[in-house]
Tab-separated table of C-alpha atoms in Angstrom:
chain	number	residue	atom	x	y	z
A	1	UNK	CA	0.000	0.000	0.000
A	2	UNK	CA	1.344	3.414	-0.953
A	3	UNK	CA	1.077	6.440	1.341
A	4	UNK	CA	0.994	9.969	0.085
A	5	UNK	CA	1.842	12.981	2.272
A	6	UNK	CA	0.574	16.377	1.327
A	7	UNK	CA	2.530	19.417	2.558
A	8	UNK	CA	1.141	22.884	2.851
A	9	UNK	CA	4.024	24.918	1.428
A	10	UNK	CA	2.898	28.136	3.073
A	11	UNK	CA	2.711	26.601	6.547
A	12	UNK	CA	6.012	24.761	6.043
A	13	UNK	CA	7.782	28.023	5.273
A	14	UNK	CA	6.187	29.582	8.339
A	15	UNK	CA	7.454	26.766	10.589
A	16	UNK	CA	10.947	27.068	9.124
A	17	UNK	CA	10.932	30.818	9.689
A	18	UNK	CA	9.840	30.386	13.327
A	19	UNK	CA	12.533	27.753	13.930
A	20	UNK	CA	15.238	29.988	12.466
A	21	UNK	CA	14.019	32.912	14.565
A	22	UNK	CA	14.256	30.821	17.725
A	23	UNK	CA	17.792	29.713	16.846
A	24	UNK	CA	18.825	33.299	16.070
A	25	UNK	CA	17.387	34.595	19.350
A	26	UNK	CA	19.173	31.876	21.305
A	27	UNK	CA	22.446	32.801	19.609
A	28	UNK	CA	22.018	36.433	20.609
A	29	UNK	CA	21.324	35.512	24.234
A	30	UNK	CA	24.386	33.269	24.324
A	31	UNK	CA	26.552	35.978	22.789
A	32	UNK	CA	25.340	38.592	25.256
A	33	UNK	CA	25.937	36.290	28.198
A	34	UNK	CA	29.527	35.773	27.101
A	35	UNK	CA	30.133	39.523	27.305
A	36	UNK	CA	28.517	40.474	30.610
A	37	UNK	CA	30.574	41.857	33.437
A	38	UNK	CA	32.273	39.919	36.195
A	39	UNK	CA	29.327	40.424	38.501
A	40	UNK	CA	27.141	38.195	36.324
A	41	UNK	CA	29.536	35.257	36.291
A	42	UNK	CA	28.671	32.168	38.298
A	43	UNK	CA	32.149	32.264	39.836
A	44	UNK	CA	33.570	35.519	41.232
A	45	UNK	CA	36.640	36.819	39.439
A	46	UNK	CA	39.343	39.398	40.025
A	47	UNK	CA	39.119	42.617	38.027
A	48	UNK	CA	42.228	43.526	36.039
A	49	UNK	CA	40.914	46.194	33.682
A	50	UNK	CA	37.805	47.397	31.900
A	51	UNK	CA	37.169	46.963	28.194
A	52	UNK	CA	36.183	50.382	26.930
A	53	UNK	CA	36.962	52.758	24.101
A	54	UNK	CA	36.921	55.692	26.513
A	55	UNK	CA	40.337	56.966	27.546
A	56	UNK	CA	39.791	56.464	31.258
A	57	UNK	CA	42.419	55.027	33.575
A	58	UNK	CA	42.658	54.285	37.299
A	59	UNK	CA	45.826	55.051	39.234
A	60	UNK	CA	45.972	52.841	42.325
A	61	UNK	CA	48.367	53.020	45.260
A	62	UNK	CA	49.065	50.235	47.745
A	63	UNK	CA	50.272	51.131	51.238
A	64	UNK	CA	51.358	48.543	53.779
A	65	UNK	CA	54.200	50.211	55.674
A	66	UNK	CA	56.174	53.420	56.134
A	67	UNK	CA	55.268	57.028	56.773
A	68	UNK	CA	57.431	59.059	54.382
A	69	UNK	CA	55.990	58.400	50.916
A	70	UNK	CA	52.216	58.496	51.301
A	71	UNK	CA	51.740	62.178	52.173
A	72	UNK	CA	53.933	63.503	49.329
A	73	UNK	CA	52.053	61.338	46.836
A	74	UNK	CA	48.687	62.638	48.060
A	75	UNK	CA	50.047	66.180	47.751
A	76	UNK	CA	51.454	65.556	44.261
A	77	UNK	CA	48.147	64.149	43.006
A	78	UNK	CA	46.299	67.206	44.289
A	79	UNK	CA	48.874	69.648	42.886
A	80	UNK	CA	48.583	68.024	39.484
A	81	UNK	CA	44.808	68.171	39.420
A	82	UNK	CA	44.141	64.471	39.943
A	83	UNK	CA	41.081	64.303	42.160
A	84	UNK	CA	40.232	60.657	41.527
A	85	UNK	CA	42.543	57.786	42.445
A	86	UNK	CA	42.232	54.688	44.608
A	87	UNK	CA	44.350	53.800	47.638
A	88	UNK	CA	44.462	50.262	49.014
A	89	UNK	CA	45.415	50.442	52.684
A	90	UNK	CA	46.465	47.626	54.997
A	91	UNK	CA	44.685	47.824	58.329
A	92	UNK	CA	47.794	47.715	60.590
A	93	UNK	CA	49.307	50.623	58.657
A	94	UNK	CA	46.006	52.518	58.741
A	95	UNK	CA	45.647	52.020	62.473
A	96	UNK	CA	49.192	53.293	63.034
A	97	UNK	CA	48.744	56.313	60.741
A	98	UNK	CA	45.158	57.568	61.117
A	99	UNK	CA	46.218	61.122	60.286
A	100	UNK	CA	47.464	60.071	56.832
A	101	UNK	CA	44.333	58.019	56.241
A	102	UNK	CA	42.361	61.141	57.085
A	103	UNK	CA	44.368	63.157	54.536
A	104	UNK	CA	43.629	60.596	51.830
A	105	UNK	CA	39.959	60.663	52.770
A	106	UNK	CA	39.720	64.480	52.885
A	107	UNK	CA	41.438	64.713	49.507
A	108	UNK	CA	38.480	62.775	48.149
A	109	UNK	CA	40.390	59.711	47.039
A	110	UNK	CA	38.781	56.292	47.105
A	111	UNK	CA	39.961	53.887	49.816
A	112	UNK	CA	39.935	50.125	49.489
A	113	UNK	CA	41.244	47.353	51.707
A	114	UNK	CA	44.709	45.843	51.408
A	115	UNK	CA	43.919	43.244	54.019
A	116	UNK	CA	45.301	42.768	57.496
A	117	UNK	CA	48.411	40.580	57.810
A	118	UNK	CA	50.656	40.842	54.773
A	119	UNK	CA	50.563	37.185	53.851
A	120	UNK	CA	49.340	34.997	50.986
A	121	UNK	CA	45.668	34.331	51.670
A	122	UNK	CA	45.600	31.277	49.416
A	123	UNK	CA	47.719	29.512	52.050
A	124	UNK	CA	45.194	30.193	54.828
A	125	UNK	CA	42.138	28.162	55.790
A	126	UNK	CA	38.663	29.575	55.216
A	127	UNK	CA	38.181	30.815	58.767
A	128	UNK	CA	41.480	32.663	58.780
A	129	UNK	CA	40.779	34.272	55.406
A	130	UNK	CA	37.477	35.582	56.743
A	131	UNK	CA	39.211	36.812	59.874
A	132	UNK	CA	41.853	38.681	57.882
A	133	UNK	CA	39.291	40.390	55.662
A	134	UNK	CA	36.863	41.201	58.477
A	135	UNK	CA	39.594	42.594	60.753
A	136	UNK	CA	40.742	44.962	58.040
A	137	UNK	CA	37.135	45.804	57.217
A	138	UNK	CA	36.324	46.849	60.789
A	139	UNK	CA	39.430	49.013	61.176
A	140	UNK	CA	39.042	50.775	57.826
A	141	UNK	CA	35.312	51.317	58.291
A	142	UNK	CA	35.956	53.059	61.597
A	143	UNK	CA	38.726	55.230	60.148
A	144	UNK	CA	37.089	56.305	56.901
A	145	UNK	CA	33.475	56.345	58.067
A	146	UNK	CA	32.177	53.997	55.373
A	147	UNK	CA	32.477	50.343	54.492
A	148	UNK	CA	35.075	49.596	51.818
A	149	UNK	CA	33.894	47.325	49.012
A	150	UNK	CA	37.143	46.873	47.080
A	151	UNK	CA	40.068	44.745	48.174
A	152	UNK	CA	43.519	44.173	46.756
A	153	UNK	CA	44.887	41.115	48.459
A	154	UNK	CA	48.430	41.174	49.871
A	155	UNK	CA	50.979	40.273	47.191
A	156	UNK	CA	48.070	40.083	44.755
A	157	UNK	CA	47.734	36.463	45.859
A	158	UNK	CA	44.460	34.541	45.698
A	159	UNK	CA	42.769	31.441	44.384
A	160	UNK	CA	39.137	30.561	43.636
A	161	UNK	CA	38.464	29.900	47.316
A	162	UNK	CA	39.735	33.342	48.352
A	163	UNK	CA	37.683	34.968	45.599
A	164	UNK	CA	34.512	33.199	46.753
A	165	UNK	CA	35.043	34.214	50.375
A	166	UNK	CA	35.789	37.833	49.447
A	167	UNK	CA	32.683	37.897	47.273
A	168	UNK	CA	30.569	36.440	50.103
A	169	UNK	CA	31.837	39.265	52.309
A	170	UNK	CA	30.787	41.921	49.816
A	171	UNK	CA	34.169	42.616	48.235
A	172	UNK	CA	35.340	42.912	44.651
A	173	UNK	CA	38.940	41.759	44.244
A	174	UNK	CA	40.977	44.301	42.295
A	175	UNK	CA	44.183	43.439	40.476
A	176	UNK	CA	45.952	45.479	37.784
A	177	UNK	CA	46.817	45.344	34.112
A	178	UNK	CA	49.815	47.678	34.222
A	179	UNK	CA	52.381	46.945	36.905
A	180	UNK	CA	54.648	49.949	37.389
A	181	UNK	CA	57.211	47.829	39.282
A	182	UNK	CA	57.992	51.054	41.156
A	183	UNK	CA	59.132	49.148	44.231
A	184	UNK	CA	62.119	47.858	42.251
A	185	UNK	CA	63.435	51.442	41.994
A	186	UNK	CA	64.887	50.953	38.516
A	187	UNK	CA	65.010	54.678	37.840
A	188	UNK	CA	62.503	57.493	37.344
A	189	UNK	CA	62.648	57.382	33.539
A	190	UNK	CA	62.196	53.607	33.509
A	191	UNK	CA	59.163	53.942	35.772
A	192	UNK	CA	57.632	56.693	33.648
A	193	UNK	CA	58.145	54.835	30.382
A	194	UNK	CA	56.802	51.573	31.760
A	195	UNK	CA	53.520	53.122	32.924
A	196	UNK	CA	52.965	55.457	29.982
A	197	UNK	CA	53.845	52.885	27.319
A	198	UNK	CA	51.729	50.107	28.845
A	199	UNK	CA	48.706	52.243	29.718
A	200	UNK	CA	45.523	51.675	27.717
A	201	UNK	CA	41.830	52.657	27.943
A	202	UNK	CA	40.196	51.018	30.975
A	203	UNK	CA	43.552	50.229	32.567
A	204	UNK	CA	44.197	49.742	36.283
A	205	UNK	CA	47.742	50.848	37.134
A	206	UNK	CA	49.555	49.419	40.147
A	207	UNK	CA	51.692	51.912	42.078
A	208	UNK	CA	52.865	52.037	45.680
A	209	UNK	CA	52.917	54.697	48.365
A	210	UNK	CA	54.872	52.588	50.835
A	211	UNK	CA	58.378	53.675	51.799
A	212	UNK	CA	60.064	51.008	49.674
A	213	UNK	CA	59.049	52.844	46.492
A	214	UNK	CA	61.557	55.663	46.424
A	215	UNK	CA	60.913	57.106	42.962
A	216	UNK	CA	57.135	56.992	42.566
A	217	UNK	CA	56.456	60.531	43.704
A	218	UNK	CA	59.179	61.964	41.488
A	219	UNK	CA	57.841	60.122	38.452
A	220	UNK	CA	54.179	60.849	39.136
A	221	UNK	CA	53.922	64.410	37.709
A	222	UNK	CA	55.461	63.293	34.416
A	223	UNK	CA	53.248	60.192	34.267
A	224	UNK	CA	50.167	62.350	34.837
A	225	UNK	CA	51.186	64.911	32.199
A	226	UNK	CA	52.103	62.364	29.542
A	227	UNK	CA	48.912	60.378	30.045
A	228	UNK	CA	46.878	63.578	29.876
A	229	UNK	CA	48.704	64.536	26.671
A	230	UNK	CA	47.489	61.220	25.266
A	231	UNK	CA	43.927	62.158	26.186
A	232	UNK	CA	43.472	60.112	29.358
A	233	UNK	CA	41.125	61.010	32.199
A	234	UNK	CA	41.828	59.724	35.710
A	235	UNK	CA	39.014	57.935	37.552
A	236	UNK	CA	38.590	55.765	40.633
A	237	UNK	CA	38.411	51.997	40.340
A	238	UNK	CA	34.724	52.110	41.276
A	239	UNK	CA	34.010	54.558	38.464
A	240	UNK	CA	36.074	52.466	36.088
A	241	UNK	CA	34.155	49.258	36.733
A	242	UNK	CA	30.877	51.016	36.004
A	243	UNK	CA	31.898	50.707	32.356
A	244	UNK	CA	30.079	48.113	30.259
A	245	UNK	CA	32.550	45.230	30.413
A	246	UNK	CA	35.116	44.048	32.938
A	247	UNK	CA	38.239	42.147	31.947
A	248	UNK	CA	38.868	39.141	34.159
A	249	UNK	CA	41.417	36.377	34.109
A	250	UNK	CA	40.508	32.726	34.840
A	251	UNK	CA	41.912	31.583	38.163
A	252	UNK	CA	43.322	28.126	38.724
A	253	UNK	CA	43.436	26.877	42.296
A	254	UNK	CA	46.912	26.272	43.574
A	255	UNK	CA	47.980	22.686	44.040
């Protein structure tokens, strides 16, 4: 027995069109999901830079010890018209130098946490990691009058576990894309060239205001001028990460 199937060409074309539309829509959703910021990822990530065409850049300064370099750097930033920068302060240093913390705050600069003990958090157990972050959080909150939400971990060390704990505690982990290597004290010109040549739109620049970095303040006015000459505007890390996309780097847990 022979069977004959009759197709309605008009309806068939309609079904094909609907199917293609569904596939196209799914592709768009997938594409968009692959480009959302770090805050939409299932796993928290560290922020290294922001993908943007705008010439915005964040100068960041870590301070963990010393009392001679921080104040001159704050003064130099102000004298050169930089009103937005981010300082990451360790809590022991902050507790020992509340007057400098107050100067940074009054200058209007953003303050983030640089942790408590200067140790690699990836080597600590979960409870100790939480203790380190919360201790620093309490001290900085009292000193600056608001809760910090950004943290740069000591030595820039972390793994997925540290990232998850920091995220649970309300922190975004901030790294850098341009490392000035100012603490190596290779020379003012070397420092200037390294920062200016590596800088790019959406960049986070790592600098130090601890006493070990002897040449940062001398290089800073030239860095500021040359970046401005290239069309850059200085912003805080928080303002930077309000851009559309955040550049993250996959983290592998340490063995």
